[in-house]
Short mmCIF file of C-alpha atoms in Angstrom, two decimals:
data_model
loop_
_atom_site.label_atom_id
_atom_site.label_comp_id
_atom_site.label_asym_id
_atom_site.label_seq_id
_atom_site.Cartn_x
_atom_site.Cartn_y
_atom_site.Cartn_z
CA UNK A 1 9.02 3.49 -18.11
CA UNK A 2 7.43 0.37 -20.06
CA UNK A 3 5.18 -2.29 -19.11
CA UNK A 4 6.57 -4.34 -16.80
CA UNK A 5 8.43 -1.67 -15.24
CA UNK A 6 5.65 0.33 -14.78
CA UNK A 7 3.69 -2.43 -13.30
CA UNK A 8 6.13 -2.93 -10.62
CA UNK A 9 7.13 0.72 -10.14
CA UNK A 10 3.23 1.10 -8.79
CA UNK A 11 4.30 -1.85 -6.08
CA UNK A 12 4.90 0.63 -3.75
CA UNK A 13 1.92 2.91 -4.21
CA UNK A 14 -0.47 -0.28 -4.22
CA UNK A 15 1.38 -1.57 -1.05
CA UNK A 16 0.44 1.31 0.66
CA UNK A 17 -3.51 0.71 0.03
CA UNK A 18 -3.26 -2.95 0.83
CA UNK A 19 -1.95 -2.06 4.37
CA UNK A 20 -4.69 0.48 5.12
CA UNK A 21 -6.96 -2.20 4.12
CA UNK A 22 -4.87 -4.84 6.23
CA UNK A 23 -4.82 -2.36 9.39
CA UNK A 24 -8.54 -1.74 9.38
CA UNK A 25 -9.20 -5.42 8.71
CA UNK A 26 -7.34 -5.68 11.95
CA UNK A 27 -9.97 -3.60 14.03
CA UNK A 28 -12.05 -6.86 15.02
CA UNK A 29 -16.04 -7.54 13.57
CA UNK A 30 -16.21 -3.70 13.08
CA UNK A 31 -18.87 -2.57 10.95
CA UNK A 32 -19.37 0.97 9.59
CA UNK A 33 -22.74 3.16 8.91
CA UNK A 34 -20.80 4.89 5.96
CA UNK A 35 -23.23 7.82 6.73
CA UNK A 36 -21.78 8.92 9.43
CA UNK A 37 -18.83 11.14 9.64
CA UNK A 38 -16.59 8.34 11.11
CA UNK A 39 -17.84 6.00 8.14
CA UNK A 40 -17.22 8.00 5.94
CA UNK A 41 -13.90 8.79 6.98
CA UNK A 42 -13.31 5.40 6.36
CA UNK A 43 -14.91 5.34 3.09
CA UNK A 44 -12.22 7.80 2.71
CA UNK A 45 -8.79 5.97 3.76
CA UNK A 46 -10.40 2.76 1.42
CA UNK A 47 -10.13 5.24 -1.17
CA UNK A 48 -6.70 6.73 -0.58
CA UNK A 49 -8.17 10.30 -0.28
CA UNK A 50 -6.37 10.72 3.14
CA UNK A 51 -6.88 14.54 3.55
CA UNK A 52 -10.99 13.99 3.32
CA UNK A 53 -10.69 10.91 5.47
CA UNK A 54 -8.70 13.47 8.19
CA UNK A 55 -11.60 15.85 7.80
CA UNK A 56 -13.86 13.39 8.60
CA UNK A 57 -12.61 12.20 11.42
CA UNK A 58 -12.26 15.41 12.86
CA UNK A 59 -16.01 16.16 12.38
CA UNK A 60 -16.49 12.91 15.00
CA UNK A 61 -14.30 13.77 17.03
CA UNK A 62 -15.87 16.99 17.16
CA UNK A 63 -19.37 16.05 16.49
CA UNK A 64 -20.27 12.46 17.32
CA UNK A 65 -17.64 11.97 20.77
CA UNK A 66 -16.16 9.60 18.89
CA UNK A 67 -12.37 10.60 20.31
CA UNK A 68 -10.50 7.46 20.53
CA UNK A 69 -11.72 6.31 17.02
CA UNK A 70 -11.11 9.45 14.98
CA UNK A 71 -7.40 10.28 16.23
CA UNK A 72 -7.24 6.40 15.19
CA UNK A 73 -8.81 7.30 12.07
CA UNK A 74 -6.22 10.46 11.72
CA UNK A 75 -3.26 8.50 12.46
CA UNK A 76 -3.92 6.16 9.83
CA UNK A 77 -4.60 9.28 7.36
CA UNK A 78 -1.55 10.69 8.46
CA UNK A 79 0.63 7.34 7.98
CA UNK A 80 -1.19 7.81 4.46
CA UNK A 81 0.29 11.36 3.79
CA UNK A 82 3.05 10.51 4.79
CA UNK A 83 3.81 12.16 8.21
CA UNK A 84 4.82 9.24 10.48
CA UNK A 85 5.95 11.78 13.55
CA UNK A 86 2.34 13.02 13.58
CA UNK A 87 0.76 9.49 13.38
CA UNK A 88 2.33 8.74 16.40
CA UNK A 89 1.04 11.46 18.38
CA UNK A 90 -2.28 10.64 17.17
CA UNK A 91 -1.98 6.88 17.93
CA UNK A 92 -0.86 7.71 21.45
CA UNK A 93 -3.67 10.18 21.85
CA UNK A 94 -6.28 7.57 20.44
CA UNK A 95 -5.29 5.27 23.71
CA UNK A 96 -4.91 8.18 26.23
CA UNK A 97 -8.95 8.98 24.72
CA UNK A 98 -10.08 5.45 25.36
CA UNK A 99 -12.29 5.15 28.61
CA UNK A 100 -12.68 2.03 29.56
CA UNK A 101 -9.26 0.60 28.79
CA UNK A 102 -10.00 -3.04 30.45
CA UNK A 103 -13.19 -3.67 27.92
CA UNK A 104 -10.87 -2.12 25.29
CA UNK A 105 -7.90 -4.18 25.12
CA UNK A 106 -8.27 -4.86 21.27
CA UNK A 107 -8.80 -1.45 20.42
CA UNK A 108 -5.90 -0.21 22.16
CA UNK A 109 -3.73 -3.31 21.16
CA UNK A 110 -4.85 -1.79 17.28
CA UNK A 111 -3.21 1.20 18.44
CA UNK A 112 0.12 0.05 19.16
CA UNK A 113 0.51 -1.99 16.06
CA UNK A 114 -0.56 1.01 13.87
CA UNK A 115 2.13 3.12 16.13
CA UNK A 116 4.81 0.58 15.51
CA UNK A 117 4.50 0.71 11.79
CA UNK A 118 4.97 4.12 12.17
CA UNK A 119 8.03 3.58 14.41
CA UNK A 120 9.24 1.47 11.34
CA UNK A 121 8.31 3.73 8.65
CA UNK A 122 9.97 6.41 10.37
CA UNK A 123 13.45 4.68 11.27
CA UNK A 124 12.74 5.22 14.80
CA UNK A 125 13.70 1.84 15.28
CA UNK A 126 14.44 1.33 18.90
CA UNK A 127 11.23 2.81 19.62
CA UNK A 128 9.45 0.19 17.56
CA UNK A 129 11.38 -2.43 18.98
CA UNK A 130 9.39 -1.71 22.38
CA UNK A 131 6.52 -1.12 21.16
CA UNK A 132 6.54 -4.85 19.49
CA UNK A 133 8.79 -6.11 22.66
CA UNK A 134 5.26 -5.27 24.65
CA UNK A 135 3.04 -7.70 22.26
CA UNK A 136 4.60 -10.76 21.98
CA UNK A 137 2.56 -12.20 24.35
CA UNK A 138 -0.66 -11.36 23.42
CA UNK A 139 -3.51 -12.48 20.71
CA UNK A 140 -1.51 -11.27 17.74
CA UNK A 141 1.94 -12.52 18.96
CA UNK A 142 2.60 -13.80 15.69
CA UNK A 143 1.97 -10.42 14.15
CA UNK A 144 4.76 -9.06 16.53
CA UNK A 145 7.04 -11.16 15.72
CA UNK A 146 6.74 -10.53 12.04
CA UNK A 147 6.85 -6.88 12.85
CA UNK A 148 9.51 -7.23 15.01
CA UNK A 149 11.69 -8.99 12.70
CA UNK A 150 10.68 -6.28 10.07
CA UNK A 151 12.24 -4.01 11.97
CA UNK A 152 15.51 -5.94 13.13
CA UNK A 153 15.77 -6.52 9.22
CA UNK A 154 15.77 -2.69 8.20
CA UNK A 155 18.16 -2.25 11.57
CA UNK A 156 20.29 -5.05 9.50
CA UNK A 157 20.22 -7.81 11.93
CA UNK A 158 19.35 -10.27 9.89
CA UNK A 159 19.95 -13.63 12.14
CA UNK A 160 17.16 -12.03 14.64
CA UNK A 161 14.78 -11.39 11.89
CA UNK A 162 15.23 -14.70 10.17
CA UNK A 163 14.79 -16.05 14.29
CA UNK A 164 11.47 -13.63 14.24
CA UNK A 165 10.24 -14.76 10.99
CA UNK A 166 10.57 -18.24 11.91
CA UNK A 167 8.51 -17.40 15.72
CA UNK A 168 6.01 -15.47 13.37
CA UNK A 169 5.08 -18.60 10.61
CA UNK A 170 5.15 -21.26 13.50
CA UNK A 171 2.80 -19.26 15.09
CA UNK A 172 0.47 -18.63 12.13
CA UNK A 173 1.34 -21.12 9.53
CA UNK A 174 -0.74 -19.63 6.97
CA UNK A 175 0.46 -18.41 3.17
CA UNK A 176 -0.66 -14.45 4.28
CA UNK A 177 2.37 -15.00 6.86
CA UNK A 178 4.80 -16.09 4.47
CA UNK A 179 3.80 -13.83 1.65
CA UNK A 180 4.45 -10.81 4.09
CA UNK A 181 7.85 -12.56 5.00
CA UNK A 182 8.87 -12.70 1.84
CA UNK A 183 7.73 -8.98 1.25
CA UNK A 184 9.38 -7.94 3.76
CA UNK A 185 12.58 -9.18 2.60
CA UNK A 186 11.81 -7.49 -0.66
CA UNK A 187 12.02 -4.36 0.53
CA UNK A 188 15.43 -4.35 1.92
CA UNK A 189 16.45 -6.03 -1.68
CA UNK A 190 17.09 -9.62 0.01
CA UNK A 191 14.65 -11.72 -2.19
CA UNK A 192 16.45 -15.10 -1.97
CA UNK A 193 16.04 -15.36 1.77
CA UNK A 194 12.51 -14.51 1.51
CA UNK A 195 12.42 -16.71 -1.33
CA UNK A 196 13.32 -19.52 1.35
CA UNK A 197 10.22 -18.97 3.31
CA UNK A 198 7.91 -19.13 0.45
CA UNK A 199 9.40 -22.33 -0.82
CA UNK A 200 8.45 -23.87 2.56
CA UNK A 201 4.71 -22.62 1.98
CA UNK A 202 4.05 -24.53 -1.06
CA UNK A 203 4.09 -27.51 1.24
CA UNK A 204 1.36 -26.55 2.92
CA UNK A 205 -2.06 -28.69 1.10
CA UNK A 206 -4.79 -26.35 -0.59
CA UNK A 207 -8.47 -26.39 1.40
CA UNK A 208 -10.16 -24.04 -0.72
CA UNK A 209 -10.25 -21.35 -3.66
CA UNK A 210 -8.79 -18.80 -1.48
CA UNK A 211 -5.90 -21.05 -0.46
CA UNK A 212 -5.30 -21.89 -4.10
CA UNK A 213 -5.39 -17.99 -4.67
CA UNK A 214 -2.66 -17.82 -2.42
CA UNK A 215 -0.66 -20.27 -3.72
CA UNK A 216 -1.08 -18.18 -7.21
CA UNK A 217 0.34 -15.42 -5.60
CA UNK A 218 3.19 -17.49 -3.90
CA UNK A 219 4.03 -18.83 -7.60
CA UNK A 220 3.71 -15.64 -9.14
CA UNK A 221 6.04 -13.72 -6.50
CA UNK A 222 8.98 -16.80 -7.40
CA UNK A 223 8.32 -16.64 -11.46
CA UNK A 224 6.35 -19.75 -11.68
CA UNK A 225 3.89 -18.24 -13.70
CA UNK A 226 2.84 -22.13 -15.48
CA UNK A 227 1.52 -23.26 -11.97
CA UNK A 228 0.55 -19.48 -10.96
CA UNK A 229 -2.04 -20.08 -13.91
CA UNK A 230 -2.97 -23.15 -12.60
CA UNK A 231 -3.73 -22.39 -9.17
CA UNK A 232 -5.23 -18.84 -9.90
CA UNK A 233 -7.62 -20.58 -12.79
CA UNK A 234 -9.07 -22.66 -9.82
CA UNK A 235 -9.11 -19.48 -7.40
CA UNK A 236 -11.30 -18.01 -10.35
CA UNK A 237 -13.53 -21.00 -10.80
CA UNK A 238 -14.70 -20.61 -7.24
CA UNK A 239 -15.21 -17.03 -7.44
CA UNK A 240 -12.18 -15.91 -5.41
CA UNK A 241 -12.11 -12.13 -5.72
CA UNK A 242 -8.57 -10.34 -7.04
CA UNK A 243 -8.41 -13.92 -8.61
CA UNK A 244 -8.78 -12.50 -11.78
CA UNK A 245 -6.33 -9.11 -11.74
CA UNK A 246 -3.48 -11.34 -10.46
CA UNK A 247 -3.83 -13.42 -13.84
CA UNK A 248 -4.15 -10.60 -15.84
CA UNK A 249 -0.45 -9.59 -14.08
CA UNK A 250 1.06 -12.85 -14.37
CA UNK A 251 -0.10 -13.21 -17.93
CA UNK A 252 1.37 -9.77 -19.02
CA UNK A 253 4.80 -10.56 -16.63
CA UNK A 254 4.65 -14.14 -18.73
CA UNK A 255 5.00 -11.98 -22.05
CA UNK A 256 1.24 -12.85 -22.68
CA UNK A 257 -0.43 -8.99 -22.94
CA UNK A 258 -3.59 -10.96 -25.04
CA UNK A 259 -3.96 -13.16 -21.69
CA UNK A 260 -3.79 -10.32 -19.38
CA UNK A 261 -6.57 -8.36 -21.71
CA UNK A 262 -8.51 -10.90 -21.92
CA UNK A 263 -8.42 -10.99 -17.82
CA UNK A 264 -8.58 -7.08 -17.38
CA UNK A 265 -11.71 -7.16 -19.50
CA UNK A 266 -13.41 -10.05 -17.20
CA UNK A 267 -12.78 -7.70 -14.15
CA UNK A 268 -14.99 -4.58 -15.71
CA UNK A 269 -17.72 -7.10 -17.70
CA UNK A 270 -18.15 -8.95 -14.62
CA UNK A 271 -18.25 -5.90 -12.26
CA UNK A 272 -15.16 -7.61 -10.18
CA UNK A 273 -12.56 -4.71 -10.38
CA UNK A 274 -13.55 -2.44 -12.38
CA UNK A 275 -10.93 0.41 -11.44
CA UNK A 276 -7.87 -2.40 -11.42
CA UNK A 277 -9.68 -3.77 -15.38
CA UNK A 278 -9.30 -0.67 -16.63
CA UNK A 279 -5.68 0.35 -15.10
CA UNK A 280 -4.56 -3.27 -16.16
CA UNK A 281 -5.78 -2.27 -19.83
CA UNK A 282 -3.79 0.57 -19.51
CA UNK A 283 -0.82 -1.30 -18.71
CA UNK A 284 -1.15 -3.31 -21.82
CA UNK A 285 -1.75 -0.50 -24.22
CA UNK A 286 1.58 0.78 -22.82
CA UNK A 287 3.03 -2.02 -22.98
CA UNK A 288 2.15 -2.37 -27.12
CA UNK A 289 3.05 1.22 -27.18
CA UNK A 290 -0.93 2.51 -28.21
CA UNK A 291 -0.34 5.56 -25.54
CA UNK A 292 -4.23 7.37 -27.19
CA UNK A 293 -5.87 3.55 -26.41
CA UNK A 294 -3.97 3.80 -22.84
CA UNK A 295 -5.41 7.27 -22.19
CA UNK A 296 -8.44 6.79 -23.48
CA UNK A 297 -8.72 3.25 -20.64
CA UNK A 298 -7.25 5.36 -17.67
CA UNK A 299 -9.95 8.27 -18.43
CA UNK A 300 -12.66 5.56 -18.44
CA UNK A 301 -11.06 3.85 -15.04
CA UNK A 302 -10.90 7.31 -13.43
CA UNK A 303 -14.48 8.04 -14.12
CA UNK A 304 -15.26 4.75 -12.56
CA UNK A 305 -17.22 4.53 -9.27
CA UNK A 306 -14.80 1.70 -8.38
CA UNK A 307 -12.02 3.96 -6.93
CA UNK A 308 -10.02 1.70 -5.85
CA UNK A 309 -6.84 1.96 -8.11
CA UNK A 310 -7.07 5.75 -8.29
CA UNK A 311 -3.69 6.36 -7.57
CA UNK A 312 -2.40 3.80 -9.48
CA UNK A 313 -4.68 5.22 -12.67
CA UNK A 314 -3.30 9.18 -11.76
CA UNK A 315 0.23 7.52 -11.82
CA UNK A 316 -0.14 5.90 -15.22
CA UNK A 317 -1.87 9.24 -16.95
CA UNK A 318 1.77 10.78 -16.13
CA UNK A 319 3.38 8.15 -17.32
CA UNK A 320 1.14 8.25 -20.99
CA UNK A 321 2.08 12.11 -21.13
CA UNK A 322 5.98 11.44 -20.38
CA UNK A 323 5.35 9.04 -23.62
CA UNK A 324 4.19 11.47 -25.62
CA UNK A 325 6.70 14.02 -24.99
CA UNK A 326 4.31 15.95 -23.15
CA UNK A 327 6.08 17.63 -20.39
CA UNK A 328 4.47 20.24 -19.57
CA UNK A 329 0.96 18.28 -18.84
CA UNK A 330 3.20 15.50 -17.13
CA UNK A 331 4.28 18.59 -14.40
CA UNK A 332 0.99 19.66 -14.45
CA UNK A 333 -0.17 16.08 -13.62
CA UNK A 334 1.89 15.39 -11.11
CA UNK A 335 1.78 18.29 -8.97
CA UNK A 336 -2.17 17.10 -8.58
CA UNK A 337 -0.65 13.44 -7.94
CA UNK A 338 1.93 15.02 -5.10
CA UNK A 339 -0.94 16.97 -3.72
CA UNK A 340 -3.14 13.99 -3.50
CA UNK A 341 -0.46 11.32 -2.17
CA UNK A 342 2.87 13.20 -0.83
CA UNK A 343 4.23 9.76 0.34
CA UNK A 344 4.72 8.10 -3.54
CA UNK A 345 8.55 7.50 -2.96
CA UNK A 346 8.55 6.48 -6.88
CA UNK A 347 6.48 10.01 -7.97
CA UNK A 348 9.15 11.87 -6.09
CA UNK A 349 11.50 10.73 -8.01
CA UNK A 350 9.98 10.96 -11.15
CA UNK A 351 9.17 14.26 -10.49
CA UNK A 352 12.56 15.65 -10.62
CA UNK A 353 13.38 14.09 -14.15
CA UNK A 354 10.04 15.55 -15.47
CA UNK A 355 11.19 18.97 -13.57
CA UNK A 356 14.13 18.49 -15.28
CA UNK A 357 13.07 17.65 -18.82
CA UNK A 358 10.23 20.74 -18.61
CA UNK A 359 13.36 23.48 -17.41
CA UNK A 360 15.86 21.47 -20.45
CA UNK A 361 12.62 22.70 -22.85
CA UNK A 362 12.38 26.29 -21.91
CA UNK A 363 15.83 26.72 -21.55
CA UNK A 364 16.28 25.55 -25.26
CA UNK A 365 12.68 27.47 -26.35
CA UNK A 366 13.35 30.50 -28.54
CA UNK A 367 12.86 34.06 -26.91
CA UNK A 368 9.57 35.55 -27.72
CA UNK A 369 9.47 38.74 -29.77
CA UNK A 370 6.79 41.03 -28.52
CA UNK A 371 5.20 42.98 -31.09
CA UNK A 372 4.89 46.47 -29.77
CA UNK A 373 2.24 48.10 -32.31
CA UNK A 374 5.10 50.54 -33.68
CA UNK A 375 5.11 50.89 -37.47
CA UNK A 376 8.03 51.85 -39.11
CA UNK A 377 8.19 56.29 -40.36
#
């Protein structure tokens, strides 16, 4: 695993963080007092350490009454771990502990999109379908329809999730919309019809940096990596944060690994990413093949108080020690990396060839002769 493949083998892992992020962005104006035991449960699932985070909110359930929050909390932890059967449970439990449902609506409303990813992640598919069935009339009725039509397109019916898709971006004609589209179609290996929808986003007129930064992304994701520059350049110019990591990707994907250094370095000097700098670094040095200067960047990133790519940075160290022939430490590695985040569909794969390389190696080691302290009469 080289460069660009390792880049986009880490898709998954990182798409897993963004949707944390995207399901707790979801909660409404809600602040956290990252003191507390709920806050710093939360502190926690930002973090990826979803075993703490479950602690945590255990301590206010237990501690601070906070019941409908903390099974909330758990459920995304769980979704984290990846034990989708006991994230529902928790989800349903979360709006069975809410009070006041009537001056809760959004709360609960949270609930039932978090359990219908679940649903989805699980393959319990009619069961999703009802959940999303129940929320196409409310405030996030585009969100259900792109949900929905996530789930139609995983069941295979791809006219009612190209229908769905189309309800979803009329709805909310924003890029974030189509970009999840297209992602969506990603995932079940159908690029060129979620190519389609992108296409039709790049009509859509720029307002601001963060728009351009979108349209970066929307260039980047269809190989235009000229105008991905372009727009991304601008993004950076007014300050647009991630700006800078997505040009150090679509410089390295555009064969330019000085470009993407130069990028990875503005993220740590300028304090923007310093955990994603660092990994990005990494990637380079792997990419030239310098697997001592790519250690030596994902020690410094995992030291980092930025802990943001800390999966990504654990995945990476493995991958160094596979390059080095190092199979033993590899194993070693990734049994931490398993124990941390049990869900990495590409770890769990790569951990039966390294389980297989390490048992080819002792099989072919010599026997050991044990010297028994006998001298010869």
């Amino acid at each position: 695993m080289h460069g660009n493949t390792v880049w986009h083998a880490l898709r998954r892992t990182a798409a897993l963080t963004a949707c944390v992020s995207l399901i707790l962005s979801g909660c409404g104006e809600e602040t956290f007092d990252y003191t507390t035991n709920y806050g710093q449960g939360i502190r926690a699932l930002e973090s990826g350490d979803y075993q703490t985070a479950f602690t945590f909110f255990q301590s206010a359930i237990n501690n601070d009454g906070q019941e409908a929050e903390g099974r909330r909390g758990q459920g995304i932890a769980q979704m984290g771990l990846g034990d989708m059967n006991q994230a529902i449970t928790l989800f349903e439990s979360a709006v069975k502990a809410v009070k006041y449902p009537a001056q809760n609506k959004d709360f609960i409303m949270d609930c039932e999109f978090y359990e219908g990813q679940a649903c989805l992640d699980s393959e319990q598919y009619d069961k999703a379908l009802t959940i999303y069935d129940s929320l196409l009339d409310g405030d996030r009725a585009g969100e259900a329809f792109l949900m929905r039509g996530r789930v139609y397109l995983n069941m295979e019916k791809y006219g009612q999730a190209a229908a769905d898709f189309q309800h979803a971006v009329e709805l909310d004609p924003s890029y974030e919309i189509y970009l999840q589209v297209y992602e969506a179609y990603v995932s079940c290996n159908r690029q060129a019809d979620g190519a389609v929808f992108l296409k039709n986003a790049l009509s859509i007129e720029p307002q601001s940096g963060e728009d351009n930064y979108q349209l970066g992304r929307i260039c980047y994701e269809l190989k235009d990596y000229d105008n991905a520059k372009q727009y991304l350049n601008k993004a950076l110019d007014a300050g647009v944060q991630g700006a800078a990591v997505l040009l150090g990707k679509t410089c390295l994907d555009d064969g330019d690994v000085d470009g993407a250094r130069t990028m990875y370095q503005r993220c740590i000097d300028k304090n923007l990413a310093v955990s994603a700098g660092y990994n990005g670094l990494a990637i380079c040095d792997i990419q030239d093949g310098d697997v001592d200067a790519a250690q030596e960047h994902i020690t410094e990133g995992l030291e980092a108080s930025d802990t943001t790519m800390k999966e990504e940075l654990m995945y990476n160290e493995i991958v160094v020690c596979e390059m080095k022939g190092d199979y033993d430490t590899a194993s070693s590695k990734m049994a931490a990396f398993l124990s941390a985040y049990p869900s990495n569909e590409t770890a769990i794969r790569e951990n039966k060839f390294i389980s297989g390389r390490v048992a080819e190696e002792n099989a072919a080691a010599p026997e050991k002769v044990f010297d028994t302290g006998e001298t010869e009469s």
